[in-house]
Amino acid sequence: MESEQQPRLRSVVSYVQRGGRMTVGQQRAWERHWADLGRRVADLPPGPIDFAGWFGRPAPVLLEIGSGMGETTAQLAAAAPEVNYVAIEVYEAGLGQLMLRAERLGLTNLRLLHGDAVIALTDHIEPDSLSGVRIFFPDPWPKKRHHKRRLVQPEFVRLVASRLAPGGILHLATDWEHYAEQMLDVCSNEPALRNRFDDWAPRPGWRPVTKFEQRADQEGRISRDLIFERVS
């Protein structure tokens, strides 16, 4: 939990507050579904989220950090109906679009958090509780002076590892070579995690190809996956 020694406001965050309004369709989806599907991290009561109560069932909880416009998130949730799938995103338009996708697919196993993943993990998710965490194509912050803004840093990975149940999976993917190497180094040096492969994981066929990944391929960048397991 946050304390005087661990202030809530971090000096460096991995995102910027971009402008941009939701489309009419996204806004209508928000109005129809947010009350049931979504919660703002800043408005959560103190303590851990009761995921079983929120979903209406006990089930493994999988957290996706940075769902973007929900392009793959809705497909992944649809492919795993046995999982309580939670997506966290800072951009309202992205969550609105994800709710549109969820509506079209008739999803019942998806819930949304709006806000900072670090605060959610620190204050509202219990240790040893998540079956998996997915971080697909986070902002690479490619300029060297911005590398400090990258999400995957030792302190963050330590936090994520502490929230995974033993055997839980941290799955990362990026198309930026230097960031991939940083991810590999950081995760390999976290004692609570074990790489399931010698270095890069084979690209899982179940992970849909995003527009970002298609663009990376066209520009000659190779997408790399990393799959780490929480050790006991």
PDB file of C-alpha atoms in Angstrom:
ATOM      1  CA  MET A   1       0.000   0.000   0.000  1.00  0.00           C
ATOM      2  CA  GLU A   2       1.081   3.596  -0.510  1.00  0.00           C
ATOM      3  CA  SER A   3       2.586   5.388   2.491  1.00  0.00           C
ATOM      4  CA  GLU A   4       4.527   8.521   3.328  1.00  0.00           C
ATOM      5  CA  GLN A   5       7.642   6.668   2.190  1.00  0.00           C
ATOM      6  CA  GLN A   6       5.902   5.576  -1.038  1.00  0.00           C
ATOM      7  CA  PRO A   7       3.998   8.628  -2.302  1.00  0.00           C
ATOM      8  CA  ARG A   8       1.063   8.007  -4.586  1.00  0.00           C
ATOM      9  CA  LEU A   9       2.196  10.565  -7.170  1.00  0.00           C
ATOM     10  CA  ARG A  10       5.124   9.176  -9.166  1.00  0.00           C
ATOM     11  CA  SER A  11       7.555  11.592 -10.783  1.00  0.00           C
ATOM     12  CA  VAL A  12       7.689   9.574 -14.016  1.00  0.00           C
ATOM     13  CA  VAL A  13       4.782   7.751 -15.635  1.00  0.00           C
ATOM     14  CA  SER A  14       4.743   5.625 -18.767  1.00  0.00           C
ATOM     15  CA  TYR A  15       1.951   7.531 -20.516  1.00  0.00           C
ATOM     16  CA  VAL A  16       0.906  11.051 -21.395  1.00  0.00           C
ATOM     17  CA  GLN A  17      -2.560  12.501 -21.049  1.00  0.00           C
ATOM     18  CA  ARG A  18      -3.559  12.812 -24.686  1.00  0.00           C
ATOM     19  CA  GLY A  19      -6.578  14.766 -25.778  1.00  0.00           C
ATOM     20  CA  GLY A  20      -9.244  13.562 -28.161  1.00  0.00           C
ATOM     21  CA  ARG A  21     -12.927  12.975 -27.738  1.00  0.00           C
ATOM     22  CA  MET A  22     -14.770   9.716 -27.984  1.00  0.00           C
ATOM     23  CA  THR A  23     -16.771   9.070 -31.130  1.00  0.00           C
ATOM     24  CA  VAL A  24     -20.540   9.038 -30.900  1.00  0.00           C
ATOM     25  CA  GLY A  25     -20.511   5.242 -30.956  1.00  0.00           C
ATOM     26  CA  GLN A  26     -17.882   5.018 -28.230  1.00  0.00           C
ATOM     27  CA  GLN A  27     -19.788   7.486 -26.068  1.00  0.00           C
ATOM     28  CA  ARG A  28     -23.017   5.531 -26.463  1.00  0.00           C
ATOM     29  CA  ALA A  29     -21.225   2.291 -25.595  1.00  0.00           C
ATOM     30  CA  TRP A  30     -19.859   4.021 -22.496  1.00  0.00           C
ATOM     31  CA  GLU A  31     -23.323   5.146 -21.474  1.00  0.00           C
ATOM     32  CA  ARG A  32     -24.768   1.668 -22.021  1.00  0.00           C
ATOM     33  CA  HIS A  33     -22.089  -0.454 -20.408  1.00  0.00           C
ATOM     34  CA  TRP A  34     -19.675   1.451 -18.179  1.00  0.00           C
ATOM     35  CA  ALA A  35     -21.793   1.163 -15.025  1.00  0.00           C
ATOM     36  CA  ASP A  36     -21.635  -2.636 -15.283  1.00  0.00           C
ATOM     37  CA  LEU A  37     -18.274  -3.235 -16.940  1.00  0.00           C
ATOM     38  CA  GLY A  38     -16.036  -0.419 -15.771  1.00  0.00           C
ATOM     39  CA  ARG A  39     -14.515   1.275 -12.775  1.00  0.00           C
ATOM     40  CA  ARG A  40     -12.165   4.228 -12.445  1.00  0.00           C
ATOM     41  CA  VAL A  41      -9.067   3.410 -10.442  1.00  0.00           C
ATOM     42  CA  ALA A  42      -9.202   6.815  -8.756  1.00  0.00           C
ATOM     43  CA  ASP A  43     -12.736   6.079  -7.489  1.00  0.00           C
ATOM     44  CA  LEU A  44     -12.099   2.595  -6.113  1.00  0.00           C
ATOM     45  CA  PRO A  45     -12.658   2.167  -2.373  1.00  0.00           C
ATOM     46  CA  PRO A  46      -9.585   1.339  -0.293  1.00  0.00           C
ATOM     47  CA  GLY A  47      -8.409  -2.241  -0.421  1.00  0.00           C
ATOM     48  CA  PRO A  48      -8.435  -5.017  -2.989  1.00  0.00           C
ATOM     49  CA  ILE A  49     -11.066  -5.367  -5.703  1.00  0.00           C
ATOM     50  CA  ASP A  50     -13.521  -8.202  -5.133  1.00  0.00           C
ATOM     51  CA  PHE A  51     -13.183  -9.697  -8.595  1.00  0.00           C
ATOM     52  CA  ALA A  52     -15.438 -12.682  -7.861  1.00  0.00           C
ATOM     53  CA  GLY A  53     -18.191 -10.313  -6.784  1.00  0.00           C
ATOM     54  CA  TRP A  54     -17.670  -7.987  -9.753  1.00  0.00           C
ATOM     55  CA  PHE A  55     -17.791 -10.813 -12.290  1.00  0.00           C
ATOM     56  CA  GLY A  56     -20.445 -12.732 -10.403  1.00  0.00           C
ATOM     57  CA  ARG A  57     -18.294 -15.847 -10.232  1.00  0.00           C
ATOM     58  CA  PRO A  58     -14.949 -17.104  -8.936  1.00  0.00           C
ATOM     59  CA  ALA A  59     -12.489 -17.716 -11.775  1.00  0.00           C
ATOM     60  CA  PRO A  60      -8.830 -17.102 -12.604  1.00  0.00           C
ATOM     61  CA  VAL A  61      -8.200 -13.374 -13.058  1.00  0.00           C
ATOM     62  CA  LEU A  62      -6.062 -12.272 -16.001  1.00  0.00           C
ATOM     63  CA  LEU A  63      -4.984  -8.626 -16.247  1.00  0.00           C
ATOM     64  CA  GLU A  64      -4.103  -6.945 -19.535  1.00  0.00           C
ATOM     65  CA  ILE A  65      -2.238  -3.667 -19.064  1.00  0.00           C
ATOM     66  CA  GLY A  66      -2.691  -1.151 -21.875  1.00  0.00           C
ATOM     67  CA  SER A  67      -5.549  -2.535 -23.952  1.00  0.00           C
ATOM     68  CA  GLY A  68      -5.410   0.373 -26.391  1.00  0.00           C
ATOM     69  CA  MET A  69      -8.426   0.378 -28.705  1.00  0.00           C
ATOM     70  CA  GLY A  70      -9.277  -3.180 -27.689  1.00  0.00           C
ATOM     71  CA  GLU A  71      -8.348  -4.608 -31.062  1.00  0.00           C
ATOM     72  CA  THR A  72      -7.038  -7.864 -29.608  1.00  0.00           C
ATOM     73  CA  THR A  73      -8.412  -7.674 -26.077  1.00  0.00           C
ATOM     74  CA  ALA A  74     -11.983  -8.515 -27.010  1.00  0.00           C
ATOM     75  CA  GLN A  75     -10.807 -11.462 -29.137  1.00  0.00           C
ATOM     76  CA  LEU A  76      -8.608 -12.795 -26.336  1.00  0.00           C
ATOM     77  CA  ALA A  77     -11.407 -12.510 -23.777  1.00  0.00           C
ATOM     78  CA  ALA A  78     -13.817 -14.242 -26.167  1.00  0.00           C
ATOM     79  CA  ALA A  79     -11.315 -17.075 -26.646  1.00  0.00           C
ATOM     80  CA  ALA A  80     -11.069 -17.695 -22.879  1.00  0.00           C
ATOM     81  CA  PRO A  81     -14.605 -17.634 -21.430  1.00  0.00           C
ATOM     82  CA  GLU A  82     -13.375 -19.525 -18.353  1.00  0.00           C
ATOM     83  CA  VAL A  83     -11.190 -16.546 -17.349  1.00  0.00           C
ATOM     84  CA  ASN A  84     -12.205 -13.325 -15.608  1.00  0.00           C
ATOM     85  CA  TYR A  85     -10.482 -10.950 -18.035  1.00  0.00           C
ATOM     86  CA  VAL A  86      -9.607  -7.453 -16.769  1.00  0.00           C
ATOM     87  CA  ALA A  87      -8.263  -4.737 -19.078  1.00  0.00           C
ATOM     88  CA  ILE A  88      -6.757  -1.506 -17.759  1.00  0.00           C
ATOM     89  CA  GLU A  89      -6.255   1.531 -19.973  1.00  0.00           C
ATOM     90  CA  VAL A  90      -5.713   5.272 -19.436  1.00  0.00           C
ATOM     91  CA  TYR A  91      -7.562   6.488 -22.557  1.00  0.00           C
ATOM     92  CA  GLU A  92     -11.342   6.710 -22.413  1.00  0.00           C
ATOM     93  CA  ALA A  93     -11.748   6.427 -26.186  1.00  0.00           C
ATOM     94  CA  GLY A  94      -9.945   3.100 -26.127  1.00  0.00           C
ATOM     95  CA  LEU A  95     -12.214   1.767 -23.400  1.00  0.00           C
ATOM     96  CA  GLY A  96     -15.259   3.031 -25.264  1.00  0.00           C
ATOM     97  CA  GLN A  97     -14.122   1.202 -28.396  1.00  0.00           C
ATOM     98  CA  LEU A  98     -13.423  -1.950 -26.383  1.00  0.00           C
ATOM     99  CA  MET A  99     -16.954  -1.856 -24.990  1.00  0.00           C
ATOM    100  CA  LEU A 100     -18.274  -1.638 -28.550  1.00  0.00           C
ATOM    101  CA  ARG A 101     -16.251  -4.715 -29.486  1.00  0.00           C
ATOM    102  CA  ALA A 102     -17.377  -6.556 -26.354  1.00  0.00           C
ATOM    103  CA  GLU A 103     -20.987  -5.727 -27.151  1.00  0.00           C
ATOM    104  CA  ARG A 104     -20.686  -7.145 -30.662  1.00  0.00           C
ATOM    105  CA  LEU A 105     -19.134 -10.348 -29.324  1.00  0.00           C
ATOM    106  CA  GLY A 106     -21.580 -10.685 -26.438  1.00  0.00           C
ATOM    107  CA  LEU A 107     -18.793 -10.932 -23.869  1.00  0.00           C
ATOM    108  CA  THR A 108     -19.675 -11.555 -20.230  1.00  0.00           C
ATOM    109  CA  ASN A 109     -16.163 -12.241 -18.891  1.00  0.00           C
ATOM    110  CA  LEU A 110     -14.595  -8.808 -19.479  1.00  0.00           C
ATOM    111  CA  ARG A 111     -14.248  -5.917 -17.035  1.00  0.00           C
ATOM    112  CA  LEU A 112     -12.466  -2.580 -17.517  1.00  0.00           C
ATOM    113  CA  LEU A 113     -10.374  -0.318 -15.319  1.00  0.00           C
ATOM    114  CA  HIS A 114      -9.662   3.283 -16.270  1.00  0.00           C
ATOM    115  CA  GLY A 115      -6.466   4.681 -14.807  1.00  0.00           C
ATOM    116  CA  ASP A 116      -2.916   3.981 -13.746  1.00  0.00           C
ATOM    117  CA  ALA A 117      -1.928   0.300 -13.655  1.00  0.00           C
ATOM    118  CA  VAL A 118       0.745   0.917 -11.016  1.00  0.00           C
ATOM    119  CA  ILE A 119      -1.790   2.376  -8.593  1.00  0.00           C
ATOM    120  CA  ALA A 120      -4.261  -0.425  -9.354  1.00  0.00           C
ATOM    121  CA  LEU A 121      -1.637  -3.098  -8.743  1.00  0.00           C
ATOM    122  CA  THR A 122      -0.274  -1.429  -5.616  1.00  0.00           C
ATOM    123  CA  ASP A 123      -3.502  -0.496  -3.870  1.00  0.00           C
ATOM    124  CA  HIS A 124      -6.280  -2.677  -5.298  1.00  0.00           C
ATOM    125  CA  ILE A 125      -4.934  -6.081  -6.337  1.00  0.00           C
ATOM    126  CA  GLU A 126      -3.936  -8.627  -3.733  1.00  0.00           C
ATOM    127  CA  PRO A 127      -0.543 -10.355  -3.773  1.00  0.00           C
ATOM    128  CA  ASP A 128      -0.476 -13.849  -5.295  1.00  0.00           C
ATOM    129  CA  SER A 129      -3.911 -13.356  -6.881  1.00  0.00           C
ATOM    130  CA  LEU A 130      -3.506 -13.066 -10.671  1.00  0.00           C
ATOM    131  CA  SER A 131      -3.286 -16.020 -13.034  1.00  0.00           C
ATOM    132  CA  GLY A 132      -1.587 -13.867 -15.636  1.00  0.00           C
ATOM    133  CA  VAL A 133      -0.547 -10.379 -16.723  1.00  0.00           C
ATOM    134  CA  ARG A 134      -0.272  -9.387 -20.383  1.00  0.00           C
ATOM    135  CA  ILE A 135       1.510  -6.298 -21.683  1.00  0.00           C
ATOM    136  CA  PHE A 136       1.375  -6.245 -25.470  1.00  0.00           C
ATOM    137  CA  PHE A 137       3.181  -3.505 -27.401  1.00  0.00           C
ATOM    138  CA  PRO A 138       3.496  -0.879 -24.668  1.00  0.00           C
ATOM    139  CA  ASP A 139       4.621   2.581 -25.691  1.00  0.00           C
ATOM    140  CA  PRO A 140       8.304   2.072 -26.629  1.00  0.00           C
ATOM    141  CA  TRP A 141       9.413   5.628 -25.912  1.00  0.00           C
ATOM    142  CA  PRO A 142      12.146   5.128 -28.538  1.00  0.00           C
ATOM    143  CA  LYS A 143      14.176   8.275 -27.852  1.00  0.00           C
ATOM    144  CA  LYS A 144      16.960   7.585 -25.366  1.00  0.00           C
ATOM    145  CA  ARG A 145      16.066  10.531 -23.152  1.00  0.00           C
ATOM    146  CA  HIS A 146      12.563   9.047 -22.780  1.00  0.00           C
ATOM    147  CA  HIS A 147      13.613   5.496 -21.861  1.00  0.00           C
ATOM    148  CA  LYS A 148      12.933   6.283 -18.197  1.00  0.00           C
ATOM    149  CA  ARG A 149       9.243   6.496 -19.137  1.00  0.00           C
ATOM    150  CA  ARG A 150       9.076   2.898 -20.307  1.00  0.00           C
ATOM    151  CA  LEU A 151       6.679   0.821 -18.266  1.00  0.00           C
ATOM    152  CA  VAL A 152       8.843  -2.292 -17.968  1.00  0.00           C
ATOM    153  CA  GLN A 153      11.383  -1.303 -15.324  1.00  0.00           C
ATOM    154  CA  PRO A 154      12.739  -3.358 -12.373  1.00  0.00           C
ATOM    155  CA  GLU A 155      10.431  -1.832  -9.758  1.00  0.00           C
ATOM    156  CA  PHE A 156       7.358  -2.362 -11.925  1.00  0.00           C
ATOM    157  CA  VAL A 157       8.237  -5.965 -12.783  1.00  0.00           C
ATOM    158  CA  ARG A 158       8.829  -6.668  -9.096  1.00  0.00           C
ATOM    159  CA  LEU A 159       5.340  -5.329  -8.366  1.00  0.00           C
ATOM    160  CA  VAL A 160       3.740  -7.400 -11.128  1.00  0.00           C
ATOM    161  CA  ALA A 161       5.545 -10.548  -9.976  1.00  0.00           C
ATOM    162  CA  SER A 162       4.264 -10.050  -6.445  1.00  0.00           C
ATOM    163  CA  ARG A 163       0.662  -9.964  -7.692  1.00  0.00           C
ATOM    164  CA  LEU A 164       0.984 -13.155  -9.745  1.00  0.00           C
ATOM    165  CA  ALA A 165      -0.004 -16.413  -8.131  1.00  0.00           C
ATOM    166  CA  PRO A 166       2.705 -19.095  -8.139  1.00  0.00           C
ATOM    167  CA  GLY A 167       2.775 -20.455 -11.678  1.00  0.00           C
ATOM    168  CA  GLY A 168       1.130 -17.286 -13.002  1.00  0.00           C
ATOM    169  CA  ILE A 169       2.365 -15.944 -16.328  1.00  0.00           C
ATOM    170  CA  LEU A 170       3.784 -12.551 -17.317  1.00  0.00           C
ATOM    171  CA  HIS A 171       3.578 -12.277 -21.114  1.00  0.00           C
ATOM    172  CA  LEU A 172       5.230  -9.331 -22.869  1.00  0.00           C
ATOM    173  CA  ALA A 173       5.448  -8.418 -26.543  1.00  0.00           C
ATOM    174  CA  THR A 174       7.140  -5.551 -28.392  1.00  0.00           C
ATOM    175  CA  ASP A 175       8.404  -4.772 -31.869  1.00  0.00           C
ATOM    176  CA  TRP A 176      11.210  -2.454 -30.682  1.00  0.00           C
ATOM    177  CA  GLU A 177      14.482  -4.403 -30.437  1.00  0.00           C
ATOM    178  CA  HIS A 178      16.085  -2.315 -27.693  1.00  0.00           C
ATOM    179  CA  TYR A 179      12.934  -2.415 -25.567  1.00  0.00           C
ATOM    180  CA  ALA A 180      12.710  -6.189 -26.066  1.00  0.00           C
ATOM    181  CA  GLU A 181      16.271  -6.536 -24.800  1.00  0.00           C
ATOM    182  CA  GLN A 182      15.461  -4.312 -21.829  1.00  0.00           C
ATOM    183  CA  MET A 183      12.390  -6.425 -21.041  1.00  0.00           C
ATOM    184  CA  LEU A 184      14.447  -9.612 -21.222  1.00  0.00           C
ATOM    185  CA  ASP A 185      17.136  -8.185 -18.955  1.00  0.00           C
ATOM    186  CA  VAL A 186      14.724  -6.770 -16.384  1.00  0.00           C
ATOM    187  CA  CYS A 187      12.553  -9.882 -16.153  1.00  0.00           C
ATOM    188  CA  SER A 188      15.546 -12.229 -16.104  1.00  0.00           C
ATOM    189  CA  ASN A 189      16.916 -10.346 -13.100  1.00  0.00           C
ATOM    190  CA  GLU A 190      13.675 -10.579 -11.121  1.00  0.00           C
ATOM    191  CA  PRO A 191      14.150 -13.494  -8.669  1.00  0.00           C
ATOM    192  CA  ALA A 192      10.415 -14.228  -8.512  1.00  0.00           C
ATOM    193  CA  LEU A 193      10.235 -14.946 -12.258  1.00  0.00           C
ATOM    194  CA  ARG A 194      11.549 -17.717 -14.468  1.00  0.00           C
ATOM    195  CA  ASN A 195      11.801 -17.527 -18.251  1.00  0.00           C
ATOM    196  CA  ARG A 196       9.892 -20.383 -19.825  1.00  0.00           C
ATOM    197  CA  PHE A 197      12.300 -20.294 -22.761  1.00  0.00           C
ATOM    198  CA  ASP A 198      16.014 -19.703 -23.265  1.00  0.00           C
ATOM    199  CA  ASP A 199      15.330 -16.115 -24.304  1.00  0.00           C
ATOM    200  CA  TRP A 200      12.500 -15.138 -26.713  1.00  0.00           C
ATOM    201  CA  ALA A 201       9.305 -17.162 -26.700  1.00  0.00           C
ATOM    202  CA  PRO A 202       7.870 -18.512 -29.950  1.00  0.00           C
ATOM    203  CA  ARG A 203       5.107 -16.219 -31.148  1.00  0.00           C
ATOM    204  CA  PRO A 204       1.850 -17.759 -29.873  1.00  0.00           C
ATOM    205  CA  GLY A 205      -0.614 -18.445 -32.650  1.00  0.00           C
ATOM    206  CA  TRP A 206      -3.468 -17.398 -30.379  1.00  0.00           C
ATOM    207  CA  ARG A 207      -2.199 -13.814 -30.065  1.00  0.00           C
ATOM    208  CA  PRO A 208      -3.956 -11.808 -32.796  1.00  0.00           C
ATOM    209  CA  VAL A 209      -1.828  -9.659 -35.087  1.00  0.00           C
ATOM    210  CA  THR A 210      -2.463  -6.001 -34.306  1.00  0.00           C
ATOM    211  CA  LYS A 211      -2.246  -3.049 -36.671  1.00  0.00           C
ATOM    212  CA  PHE A 212       0.901  -2.000 -34.789  1.00  0.00           C
ATOM    213  CA  GLU A 213       2.459  -5.384 -35.435  1.00  0.00           C
ATOM    214  CA  GLN A 214       1.490  -5.290 -39.111  1.00  0.00           C
ATOM    215  CA  ARG A 215       3.054  -1.838 -39.446  1.00  0.00           C
ATOM    216  CA  ALA A 216       6.194  -3.008 -37.654  1.00  0.00           C
ATOM    217  CA  ASP A 217       6.521  -5.904 -40.074  1.00  0.00           C
ATOM    218  CA  GLN A 218       6.140  -3.544 -43.040  1.00  0.00           C
ATOM    219  CA  GLU A 219       8.842  -1.306 -41.559  1.00  0.00           C
ATOM    220  CA  GLY A 220      11.189  -4.238 -40.979  1.00  0.00           C
ATOM    221  CA  ARG A 221      10.868  -4.509 -37.205  1.00  0.00           C
ATOM    222  CA  ILE A 222      10.633  -7.956 -35.640  1.00  0.00           C
ATOM    223  CA  SER A 223       8.035  -8.564 -32.935  1.00  0.00           C
ATOM    224  CA  ARG A 224       9.299 -10.525 -29.945  1.00  0.00           C
ATOM    225  CA  ASP A 225       7.390 -12.303 -27.175  1.00  0.00           C
ATOM    226  CA  LEU A 226       8.613 -13.010 -23.657  1.00  0.00           C
ATOM    227  CA  ILE A 227       6.847 -15.442 -21.331  1.00  0.00           C
ATOM    228  CA  PHE A 228       7.908 -15.566 -17.691  1.00  0.00           C
ATOM    229  CA  GLU A 229       6.433 -17.669 -14.895  1.00  0.00           C
ATOM    230  CA  ARG A 230       6.095 -16.747 -11.223  1.00  0.00           C
ATOM    231  CA  VAL A 231       8.109 -19.173  -9.142  1.00  0.00           C
ATOM    232  CA  SER A 232       7.058 -20.332  -5.677  1.00  0.00           C
TER     233      SER A 232
END
